[in-house]
Short mmCIF file of C-alpha atoms and ligand atoms in Angstrom, two decimals:
data_model
loop_
_atom_site.label_atom_id
_atom_site.label_comp_id
_atom_site.label_asym_id
_atom_site.label_seq_id
_atom_site.Cartn_x
_atom_site.Cartn_y
_atom_site.Cartn_z
CA UNK A 45 -39.14 0.08 -45.39
CA UNK A 46 -36.64 -1.52 -47.75
CA UNK A 47 -33.26 -1.67 -46.10
CA UNK A 48 -31.55 -1.04 -49.45
CA UNK A 49 -33.21 2.40 -49.51
CA UNK A 50 -32.98 3.14 -45.81
CA UNK A 51 -30.30 4.99 -43.86
CA UNK A 52 -29.01 2.78 -41.08
CA UNK A 53 -25.24 3.16 -40.75
CA UNK A 54 -24.30 0.01 -38.80
CA UNK A 55 -20.87 -0.10 -37.17
CA UNK A 56 -19.05 -3.44 -37.29
CA UNK A 57 -16.51 -2.51 -34.63
CA UNK A 58 -17.22 -1.60 -31.06
CA UNK A 59 -16.82 2.17 -30.71
CA UNK A 60 -14.07 2.89 -28.21
CA UNK A 61 -15.72 5.92 -26.66
CA UNK A 62 -18.71 3.94 -25.40
CA UNK A 63 -18.37 2.93 -21.76
CA UNK A 64 -21.77 1.31 -21.26
CA UNK A 65 -23.69 -1.20 -23.30
CA UNK A 66 -26.59 1.06 -24.32
CA UNK A 67 -24.24 3.69 -25.71
CA UNK A 68 -22.28 1.03 -27.57
CA UNK A 69 -25.39 -0.55 -29.05
CA UNK A 70 -26.97 2.77 -30.03
CA UNK A 71 -23.82 3.70 -31.93
CA UNK A 72 -23.42 0.27 -33.48
CA UNK A 73 -27.06 0.14 -34.59
CA UNK A 74 -26.72 3.56 -36.20
CA UNK A 75 -29.31 5.18 -33.95
CA UNK A 76 -27.41 8.30 -32.92
CA UNK A 77 -24.41 10.34 -33.87
CA UNK A 78 -22.56 12.78 -31.65
CA UNK A 79 -22.27 16.20 -33.29
CA UNK A 80 -20.32 17.91 -30.55
CA UNK A 81 -19.76 17.06 -26.93
CA UNK A 82 -23.08 15.89 -25.44
CA UNK A 83 -25.09 16.95 -28.50
CA UNK A 84 -26.58 14.26 -30.69
CA UNK A 85 -28.37 13.71 -33.95
CA UNK A 86 -31.00 11.01 -33.87
CA UNK A 87 -30.56 8.96 -37.02
CA UNK A 88 -33.63 7.35 -38.60
CA UNK A 89 -33.65 4.12 -36.56
CA UNK A 90 -33.16 6.00 -33.30
CA UNK A 91 -35.75 8.58 -34.26
CA UNK A 92 -38.33 5.84 -34.76
CA UNK A 93 -37.78 4.53 -31.24
CA UNK A 94 -37.76 8.01 -29.71
CA UNK A 95 -41.04 8.82 -31.48
CA UNK A 96 -42.65 5.64 -30.17
CA UNK A 97 -41.52 6.44 -26.65
CA UNK A 98 -43.07 9.89 -27.01
CA UNK A 99 -46.37 8.45 -28.28
CA UNK A 100 -46.70 6.45 -25.07
CA UNK A 101 -45.67 9.38 -22.87
CA UNK A 102 -48.18 11.65 -24.63
CA UNK A 103 -50.96 9.09 -24.44
CA UNK A 104 -50.58 8.73 -20.67
CA UNK A 105 -50.23 12.47 -20.10
CA UNK A 106 -53.46 13.02 -22.01
CA UNK A 107 -55.21 10.22 -20.15
CA UNK A 108 -54.27 11.91 -16.87
CA UNK A 109 -55.80 15.18 -18.07
CA UNK A 110 -52.66 17.09 -19.00
CA UNK A 111 -52.87 19.31 -22.09
CA UNK A 112 -50.12 19.55 -24.67
CA UNK A 113 -48.66 22.80 -25.96
CA UNK A 114 -45.25 23.74 -27.30
CA UNK A 115 -42.94 26.30 -25.78
CA UNK A 116 -39.73 27.54 -27.41
CA UNK A 117 -36.22 26.38 -26.57
CA UNK A 118 -34.88 29.95 -26.39
CA UNK A 119 -36.11 32.04 -23.50
CA UNK A 120 -35.66 35.61 -22.42
CA UNK A 121 -33.47 36.10 -19.33
CA UNK A 122 -36.02 38.59 -17.97
CA UNK A 123 -38.44 35.86 -16.93
CA UNK A 124 -35.71 34.17 -14.97
CA UNK A 125 -34.73 37.41 -13.31
CA UNK A 126 -38.32 37.68 -12.08
CA UNK A 127 -38.21 34.31 -10.37
CA UNK A 128 -34.70 34.91 -9.08
CA UNK A 129 -33.29 31.85 -10.81
CA UNK A 130 -31.25 33.64 -13.47
CA UNK A 131 -28.32 34.06 -11.15
CA UNK A 132 -29.06 31.00 -9.05
CA UNK A 133 -28.96 28.49 -11.90
CA UNK A 134 -25.22 28.67 -12.44
CA UNK A 135 -23.06 27.41 -15.27
CA UNK A 136 -25.45 24.68 -16.40
CA UNK A 137 -27.49 27.36 -18.10
CA UNK A 138 -26.37 28.29 -21.59
CA UNK A 139 -26.61 32.05 -21.80
CA UNK A 140 -26.79 33.74 -25.19
CA UNK A 141 -27.08 37.33 -26.44
CA UNK A 142 -29.17 38.23 -29.45
CA UNK A 143 -28.16 40.92 -32.00
CA UNK A 144 -29.74 43.63 -29.86
CA UNK A 145 -27.56 42.46 -26.99
CA UNK A 146 -30.57 41.16 -25.10
CA UNK A 147 -29.74 38.33 -22.70
CA UNK A 148 -31.37 35.06 -23.74
CA UNK A 149 -30.92 31.48 -22.66
CA UNK A 150 -31.47 27.98 -23.99
CA UNK A 151 -34.10 26.66 -21.58
CA UNK A 152 -32.94 24.04 -19.07
CA UNK A 153 -36.56 23.77 -17.81
CA UNK A 154 -39.75 25.82 -18.19
CA UNK A 155 -41.31 26.76 -14.84
CA UNK A 156 -40.92 30.49 -15.51
CA UNK A 157 -42.23 30.42 -19.04
CA UNK A 158 -45.29 28.33 -18.27
CA UNK A 159 -46.05 30.52 -15.25
CA UNK A 160 -45.92 33.51 -17.56
CA UNK A 161 -48.36 31.84 -19.97
CA UNK A 162 -50.63 30.99 -17.07
CA UNK A 163 -50.67 34.43 -15.47
CA UNK A 164 -51.41 36.14 -18.77
CA UNK A 165 -54.77 34.43 -19.16
CA UNK A 166 -55.98 32.46 -16.17
CA UNK A 167 -57.73 34.63 -13.60
CA UNK A 168 -60.29 32.43 -11.87
CA UNK A 169 -60.27 29.25 -9.80
CA UNK A 170 -62.97 28.03 -12.18
CA UNK A 171 -60.28 27.43 -14.80
CA UNK A 172 -58.42 25.09 -12.43
CA UNK A 173 -57.05 22.49 -12.20
CA UNK A 174 -54.82 23.00 -15.20
CA UNK A 175 -51.85 20.93 -16.29
CA UNK A 176 -49.87 22.01 -19.36
CA UNK A 177 -47.06 19.95 -20.86
CA UNK A 178 -44.75 19.84 -23.81
CA UNK A 179 -42.12 17.53 -25.22
CA UNK A 180 -39.20 19.72 -26.12
CA UNK A 181 -35.43 19.94 -26.26
CA UNK A 182 -33.63 21.33 -23.24
CA UNK A 183 -30.04 22.36 -22.75
CA UNK A 184 -27.99 21.95 -19.61
CA UNK A 185 -24.29 22.47 -19.85
CA UNK A 186 -23.56 19.35 -17.83
CA UNK A 187 -20.11 19.26 -16.31
CA UNK A 188 -19.74 15.62 -17.32
CA UNK A 189 -21.91 14.63 -20.25
CA UNK A 190 -21.49 10.90 -20.77
CA UNK A 191 -22.99 7.58 -21.76
CA UNK A 192 -24.36 8.93 -25.02
CA UNK A 193 -27.86 10.32 -24.72
CA UNK A 194 -28.15 9.05 -21.15
CA UNK A 195 -26.54 12.26 -19.90
CA UNK A 196 -26.23 14.71 -22.72
CA UNK A 197 -26.14 18.49 -22.82
CA UNK A 198 -28.98 18.88 -25.28
CA UNK A 199 -31.72 16.39 -24.41
CA UNK A 200 -35.43 15.97 -24.75
CA UNK A 201 -37.83 16.34 -21.87
CA UNK A 202 -41.52 15.89 -21.41
CA UNK A 203 -42.25 18.53 -18.83
CA UNK A 204 -45.68 19.12 -17.37
CA UNK A 205 -46.74 21.91 -15.02
CA UNK A 206 -49.81 21.83 -12.80
CA UNK A 207 -51.74 24.77 -11.36
CA UNK A 208 -54.21 24.48 -8.49
CA UNK A 209 -55.98 26.71 -6.01
CA UNK A 210 -54.95 24.85 -2.87
CA UNK A 211 -52.31 22.51 -1.60
CA UNK A 212 -54.84 19.65 -1.37
CA UNK A 213 -55.87 20.11 -4.99
CA UNK A 214 -52.21 20.31 -6.00
CA UNK A 215 -51.57 17.00 -4.24
CA UNK A 216 -54.28 15.41 -6.36
CA UNK A 217 -52.58 16.81 -9.46
CA UNK A 218 -49.31 15.35 -8.17
CA UNK A 219 -50.97 11.97 -7.68
CA UNK A 220 -52.31 12.06 -11.24
CA UNK A 221 -48.80 12.40 -12.59
CA UNK A 222 -47.54 9.81 -10.13
CA UNK A 223 -50.01 7.23 -11.48
CA UNK A 224 -49.44 8.33 -15.09
CA UNK A 225 -45.71 7.78 -14.64
CA UNK A 226 -46.19 4.28 -13.28
CA UNK A 227 -48.30 3.46 -16.33
CA UNK A 228 -45.93 5.15 -18.77
CA UNK A 229 -42.81 3.31 -17.66
CA UNK A 230 -44.70 0.02 -17.54
CA UNK A 231 -45.84 0.46 -21.13
CA UNK A 232 -42.23 1.13 -22.07
CA UNK A 233 -41.36 -2.29 -20.68
CA UNK A 234 -39.64 -0.89 -17.61
CA UNK A 235 -40.04 -1.27 -13.89
CA UNK A 236 -39.53 2.18 -12.42
CA UNK A 237 -39.66 2.66 -8.66
CA UNK A 238 -40.71 6.03 -7.23
CA UNK A 239 -38.20 7.13 -4.62
CA UNK A 240 -38.25 10.05 -2.24
CA UNK A 241 -36.00 12.66 -3.72
CA UNK A 242 -34.29 15.91 -3.13
CA UNK A 243 -35.90 18.83 -4.95
CA UNK A 244 -32.66 20.52 -6.05
CA UNK A 245 -32.83 23.83 -7.95
CA UNK A 246 -36.52 23.33 -8.80
CA UNK A 247 -37.34 23.79 -5.10
CA UNK A 248 -40.28 22.58 -3.00
CA UNK A 249 -40.92 19.88 -0.47
CA UNK A 250 -42.65 16.89 -2.08
CA UNK A 251 -40.74 15.06 -4.75
CA UNK A 252 -40.19 11.61 -6.22
CA UNK A 253 -37.68 10.34 -8.68
CA UNK A 254 -38.66 7.38 -10.82
CA UNK A 255 -35.71 5.04 -10.91
CA UNK A 256 -34.91 2.01 -13.01
CA UNK A 257 -32.55 -0.42 -11.36
CA UNK A 258 -29.45 -0.95 -13.50
CA UNK A 259 -25.82 -1.65 -12.65
CA UNK A 260 -24.70 1.18 -14.91
CA UNK A 261 -27.00 3.72 -13.25
CA UNK A 262 -25.46 6.91 -11.90
CA UNK A 263 -27.59 7.05 -8.74
CA UNK A 264 -27.14 5.00 -5.61
CA UNK A 265 -30.56 3.87 -4.39
CA UNK A 266 -32.05 1.97 -1.49
CA UNK A 267 -35.47 0.31 -1.46
CA UNK A 268 -37.66 -2.53 -0.35
CA UNK A 269 -37.50 -5.35 -2.85
CA UNK A 270 -41.29 -5.83 -2.95
CA UNK A 271 -41.58 -2.81 -5.26
CA UNK A 272 -40.36 -5.03 -8.05
CA UNK A 273 -43.65 -6.96 -7.93
CA UNK A 274 -46.18 -4.19 -7.22
CA UNK A 275 -49.24 -3.89 -9.50
CA UNK A 276 -49.38 -1.04 -11.99
CA UNK A 277 -52.56 1.11 -12.09
CA UNK A 278 -54.77 -0.36 -14.83
CA UNK A 279 -56.45 1.04 -17.94
CA UNK A 280 -59.56 1.85 -15.97
CA UNK A 281 -57.79 4.07 -13.44
CA UNK A 282 -60.08 7.02 -12.70
CA UNK A 283 -57.85 10.06 -12.66
CA UNK A 284 -60.65 12.19 -11.21
CA UNK A 285 -60.99 10.00 -8.14
CA UNK A 286 -59.15 11.75 -5.31
CA UNK A 287 -59.38 8.70 -3.04
CA UNK A 288 -58.47 6.24 -5.78
CA UNK A 289 -55.30 8.08 -6.73
CA UNK A 290 -54.38 8.70 -3.11
CA UNK A 291 -54.62 4.95 -2.54
CA UNK A 292 -52.21 4.33 -5.45
CA UNK A 293 -49.80 6.93 -4.08
CA UNK A 294 -50.06 5.53 -0.54
CA UNK A 295 -49.42 1.99 -1.71
CA UNK A 296 -46.41 2.95 -3.83
CA UNK A 297 -44.90 4.99 -1.01
CA UNK A 298 -45.71 2.53 1.78
CA UNK A 299 -42.29 0.90 1.73
CA UNK A 300 -38.82 2.33 1.99
CA UNK A 301 -37.36 3.77 -1.23
CA UNK A 302 -34.89 6.65 -1.41
CA UNK A 303 -32.02 7.95 -3.47
CA UNK A 304 -28.69 8.51 -1.72
CA UNK A 305 -29.38 12.23 -1.15
CA UNK A 306 -32.48 11.36 0.89
CA UNK A 307 -31.24 8.09 2.31
CA UNK A 308 -32.00 7.42 5.98
CA UNK A 309 -29.79 4.59 7.16
CA UNK A 310 -31.84 3.92 10.29
CA UNK A 311 -35.13 3.70 8.40
CA UNK A 312 -33.54 1.41 5.81
CA UNK A 313 -32.14 -0.83 8.52
CA UNK A 314 -35.66 -1.22 9.89
CA UNK A 315 -36.50 -3.10 6.66
CA UNK A 316 -35.89 -6.86 7.20
CA UNK A 317 -32.44 -7.63 5.87
CA UNK A 318 -33.62 -10.07 3.20
CA UNK A 319 -35.97 -7.42 1.78
CA UNK A 320 -33.38 -4.68 1.43
CA UNK A 321 -32.29 -3.76 -2.04
CA UNK A 322 -29.32 -1.50 -2.32
CA UNK A 323 -28.52 -0.94 -5.94
CA UNK A 324 -27.69 1.48 -8.69
CA UNK A 325 -30.36 3.18 -10.70
CA UNK A 326 -31.16 5.43 -13.63
CA UNK A 327 -33.43 8.40 -13.01
CA UNK A 328 -35.97 8.46 -15.84
CA UNK A 329 -38.53 10.81 -14.33
CA UNK A 330 -38.84 13.33 -11.55
CA UNK A 331 -41.93 14.98 -10.12
CA UNK A 332 -42.16 17.96 -7.77
CA UNK A 333 -44.75 19.83 -5.79
CA UNK A 334 -43.37 23.25 -4.94
CA UNK A 335 -46.39 25.29 -3.90
CA UNK A 336 -46.12 29.00 -4.60
CA UNK A 337 -42.36 29.16 -5.21
CA UNK A 338 -42.85 30.62 -8.71
CA UNK A 339 -46.39 31.95 -8.52
CA UNK A 340 -45.50 34.41 -5.74
CA UNK A 341 -42.51 36.17 -7.28
CA UNK A 342 -44.12 36.06 -10.71
CA UNK A 343 -47.57 37.15 -9.55
CA UNK A 344 -49.54 34.14 -10.81
CA UNK A 345 -52.80 34.32 -8.91
CA UNK A 346 -56.46 33.54 -9.40
CA UNK A 347 -59.63 34.68 -7.77
CA UNK A 348 -60.92 32.03 -5.36
CA UNK A 349 -64.53 31.18 -4.46
CA UNK A 350 -64.06 33.57 -1.52
CA UNK A 351 -63.61 36.47 -3.95
CA UNK A 352 -60.00 36.93 -2.87
CA UNK A 353 -56.82 36.51 -4.90
CA UNK A 354 -54.67 33.45 -4.24
CA UNK A 355 -51.24 32.52 -5.52
CA UNK A 356 -51.58 29.21 -7.34
CA UNK A 357 -49.98 26.02 -6.08
CA UNK A 358 -47.78 24.44 -8.69
CA UNK A 359 -45.95 21.25 -9.47
CA UNK A 360 -43.67 20.17 -12.29
CA UNK A 361 -43.18 16.75 -13.78
CA UNK A 362 -40.32 15.67 -16.01
CA UNK A 363 -39.54 12.58 -18.06
CA UNK A 364 -36.45 12.24 -20.24
CA UNK A 365 -37.29 10.48 -23.54
CA UNK A 366 -33.73 10.70 -24.85
CA UNK A 367 -32.52 9.07 -21.62
CA UNK A 368 -35.30 6.49 -21.68
CA UNK A 369 -34.15 5.01 -24.97
CA UNK A 370 -30.73 3.98 -23.59
CA UNK A 371 -32.36 3.04 -20.27
CA UNK A 372 -34.60 0.58 -22.09
CA UNK A 373 -31.54 -0.90 -23.79
CA UNK A 374 -29.70 -1.21 -20.47
CA UNK A 375 -32.69 -3.21 -19.22
CA UNK A 376 -33.17 -5.28 -22.37
CA UNK A 377 -30.28 -6.60 -24.47
CA UNK A 378 -28.10 -9.66 -24.87
CA UNK A 379 -24.67 -10.39 -26.35
CA UNK A 380 -26.02 -10.01 -29.88
CA UNK A 381 -27.67 -6.65 -29.46
CA UNK A 382 -30.80 -4.83 -28.45
CA UNK A 383 -34.08 -6.57 -27.57
CA UNK A 384 -36.81 -3.95 -27.95
CA UNK A 385 -40.08 -4.27 -26.06
CA UNK A 386 -42.76 -4.44 -28.79
CA UNK A 387 -44.23 -1.10 -27.69
CA UNK A 388 -41.18 0.92 -28.77
CA UNK A 389 -39.48 -1.29 -31.35
CA UNK A 390 -38.39 0.71 -34.42
CA UNK A 391 -40.04 -1.95 -36.59
CA UNK A 392 -42.49 -4.68 -35.61
CA UNK A 393 -41.04 -7.25 -37.97
CA UNK A 394 -37.94 -7.66 -40.11
CA UNK A 395 -38.21 -9.79 -43.23
CA UNK A 396 -34.85 -11.28 -44.10
CA UNK A 397 -34.24 -12.33 -47.67
CA UNK A 398 -31.37 -14.81 -47.37
CA UNK A 399 -30.73 -14.82 -51.10
CA UNK A 400 -31.69 -11.57 -52.74
CA UNK A 401 -31.82 -12.03 -56.49
CA UNK A 402 -33.23 -15.56 -56.20
CA UNK A 403 -36.66 -15.32 -57.80
CA UNK A 404 -38.49 -17.54 -55.31
CA UNK A 405 -36.93 -15.79 -52.30
CA UNK A 406 -37.63 -12.35 -53.77
CA UNK A 407 -41.26 -13.20 -54.56
CA UNK A 408 -41.87 -14.67 -51.14
CA UNK A 409 -40.37 -11.70 -49.32
CA UNK A 410 -42.25 -9.19 -51.47
CA UNK A 411 -45.49 -11.02 -50.74
CA UNK A 412 -44.91 -11.05 -46.99
CA UNK A 413 -43.65 -7.47 -46.94
CA UNK A 414 -46.69 -6.22 -48.84
CA UNK A 415 -49.21 -8.19 -46.77
CA UNK A 416 -47.80 -7.14 -43.39
CA UNK A 417 -47.36 -3.52 -44.42
CA UNK A 418 -50.95 -3.46 -45.67
CA UNK A 419 -52.04 -4.82 -42.28
CA UNK A 420 -50.50 -1.74 -40.65
CA UNK A 421 -47.30 -3.31 -39.38
CA UNK A 422 -43.99 -1.45 -39.41
CA UNK A 423 -41.90 -3.81 -41.51
CA UNK A 424 -38.24 -3.60 -42.38
CA UNK A 425 -37.41 -5.68 -45.44
CA UNK A 426 -33.75 -6.64 -45.68
CA UNK A 427 -33.53 -6.83 -49.46
CA UNK A 428 -29.80 -6.06 -49.60
CA UNK A 429 -27.29 -8.42 -51.17
CA UNK A 430 -25.30 -8.85 -47.96
CA UNK A 431 -24.41 -12.36 -46.82
CA UNK A 432 -27.08 -14.15 -44.79
CA UNK A 433 -24.78 -14.13 -41.75
CA UNK A 434 -24.44 -10.36 -41.90
CA UNK A 435 -28.19 -9.97 -42.18
CA UNK A 436 -28.82 -12.16 -39.15
CA UNK A 437 -26.27 -10.21 -37.13
CA UNK A 438 -27.84 -6.90 -38.14
CA UNK A 439 -31.36 -8.08 -37.34
CA UNK A 440 -30.23 -9.25 -33.90
CA UNK A 441 -28.29 -6.04 -33.30
CA UNK A 442 -31.19 -3.69 -34.06
CA UNK A 443 -33.48 -5.77 -31.87
CA UNK A 444 -36.68 -5.97 -33.95
CA UNK A 445 -38.96 -8.37 -31.99
CA UNK A 446 -39.78 -10.73 -34.87
CA UNK A 447 -37.66 -11.94 -37.77
CA UNK A 448 -39.22 -13.69 -40.76
CA UNK A 449 -36.46 -15.49 -42.59
CA UNK A 450 -36.83 -16.61 -46.19
CA UNK A 451 -34.10 -18.96 -47.46
CA UNK A 452 -34.07 -20.93 -50.73
CA UNK A 453 -34.59 -24.33 -49.14
CA UNK A 454 -37.61 -23.41 -47.02
CA UNK A 455 -39.12 -21.27 -49.76
CA UNK A 456 -38.98 -24.23 -52.15
CA UNK A 457 -41.39 -25.94 -49.73
CA UNK A 458 -43.58 -22.86 -49.49
CA UNK A 459 -42.21 -22.17 -46.03
CA UNK A 460 -40.34 -19.53 -44.01
CA UNK A 461 -38.81 -19.41 -40.57
CA UNK A 462 -40.15 -17.12 -37.84
CA UNK A 463 -37.68 -16.19 -35.12
CA UNK A 464 -38.47 -14.52 -31.83
CA UNK A 465 -35.62 -12.10 -31.08
CA UNK A 466 -36.05 -12.31 -27.34
CA UNK A 467 -36.20 -16.07 -26.82
CA UNK A 468 -34.32 -17.04 -29.97
CA UNK A 469 -37.07 -19.63 -30.66
CA UNK A 470 -37.44 -20.47 -34.34
CA UNK A 471 -40.45 -22.00 -36.01
CA UNK A 472 -40.87 -23.15 -39.58
CA UNK A 473 -44.29 -22.53 -41.06
CA UNK A 474 -46.05 -21.92 -44.35
CA UNK A 475 -45.84 -18.45 -45.83
CA UNK A 476 -49.55 -18.03 -45.27
CA UNK A 477 -49.30 -19.06 -41.62
CA UNK A 478 -46.46 -16.60 -41.08
CA UNK A 479 -48.53 -13.75 -42.51
CA UNK A 480 -51.65 -14.75 -40.59
CA UNK A 481 -49.80 -14.85 -37.32
CA UNK A 482 -49.18 -11.10 -37.50
CA UNK A 483 -52.34 -10.01 -39.27
CA UNK A 484 -54.85 -10.01 -36.46
P1 ATP B 546 -29.98 14.25 -13.07
O1 ATP B 546 -30.11 14.12 -11.57
O2 ATP B 546 -29.87 12.94 -13.78
O3 ATP B 546 -28.94 15.26 -13.49
P2 ATP B 546 -32.07 16.14 -12.93
O4 ATP B 546 -32.57 15.78 -11.59
O5 ATP B 546 -31.23 17.33 -13.09
O6 ATP B 546 -31.35 14.87 -13.57
P3 ATP B 546 -34.72 16.87 -13.77
O7 ATP B 546 -34.58 18.34 -13.71
O8 ATP B 546 -35.44 16.19 -12.71
O9 ATP B 546 -33.28 16.21 -13.95
O10 ATP B 546 -35.23 16.51 -15.23
C1 ATP B 546 -36.30 15.60 -15.52
C2 ATP B 546 -35.82 14.42 -16.34
O11 ATP B 546 -35.09 14.84 -17.49
C3 ATP B 546 -34.88 13.51 -15.60
O12 ATP B 546 -35.59 12.61 -14.78
C4 ATP B 546 -34.18 12.80 -16.74
O13 ATP B 546 -34.98 11.74 -17.22
C5 ATP B 546 -34.10 13.87 -17.81
N1 ATP B 546 -32.77 14.50 -17.83
C6 ATP B 546 -32.28 15.43 -16.99
N2 ATP B 546 -31.03 15.78 -17.31
C7 ATP B 546 -30.70 15.06 -18.42
C8 ATP B 546 -29.54 14.97 -19.25
N3 ATP B 546 -28.48 15.71 -19.02
N4 ATP B 546 -29.57 14.13 -20.30
C9 ATP B 546 -30.65 13.37 -20.55
N5 ATP B 546 -31.77 13.40 -19.82
C10 ATP B 546 -31.81 14.22 -18.76
MG1 MG B 547 -34.15 15.07 -11.08
#
């Protein structure tokens, strides 16, 4: 991508409305724009990051056996009347009437709809287990939308829904998502700690929130500090192994970890004082097992091996991609801007032409840009005629992991500089060496 032809509206000044660093940096880097309170456009740079986050989420959902579909944002109120949640949900639900005066709503979550899909076609235990997910916009008319896309009214959610014949089978489905979440957040460059959580309006009795520790987090959390160093389930994790996944769950729930709603002061005080971590956190994911809470009122049942009908045991599993992007920034930035983990960086490499219009600089940059692009890298080429200082500031601000800098003096020697955004380390090397380093 040539920056001269891209759309990346950088702000020079710090936007006054931004209270936390991620919101400030997302606005300054031209990633998002607020359209009305708590409702955002994702501008091209932001969209790239969001898409990369979703690729990782999807990959780990698929690995764990979940199956993607797409459900609409607008739902009929009837479904929610069946489950009894239409009245219970309160003012967070945006209620709409269509031209025939039929009550509709902008979905805040999808338990009812997915249960309806399930009951219309699954009739036998032989079709279980089943886990269906989608990555879709939701709307919740939050009383206090704030911090940009961290807490917005319209936001994106990956929500998965599992269906099983028995509670034991449903617990295995829960453990699959539990392990998938640990892997997902790790691949996003985050350390998320599963904490016992309240089930809220979703209902049920087994639930964990995945929390990232951050001073700007909205939740107050309490946990054992050893979680920070726990091993993440590896690539070879067998998601069909009941014992294997139970062992992962047991290990990751063996120490104290709870959000303030579930906090047990006495249990926390039993943790040795030096191991206690009481901090603030950002909820990036939330998983629930809620048994037959929806399957009973909505009549979602299957025939079991005993020939009888059984209401299915369900769970639901949410991750917020549009919250994850600012959460990653909260965890990874410095005074100059964002520092993206390579896995979600909007571009892999930025090529900075310090003197656009200078033949040698132009030729060198074009050569590098073409070679790296051909090798499958996402490359941003800053070919604008801005001052070098402005270009450096922009490159640091948008947080691309690697900068290849071509200035007249180095280029005259057949060389460029390679800068690591995270460490700030700079290395001068030949043009060829710079290309070869990133062409594996
Ligand atoms: P919170 O406690 O932060 O209000 P929640 O418990 O209501 O969230 P869930 O119903 O568990 O949220 O939704 C699953 C995930 O969706 C959350 O873990 C979070 O990542 C994301 N999410 C929920 N509400 C919002 C929001 N208003 N803006 C952005 N992301 C959100
Ligand atoms: Mg929650």
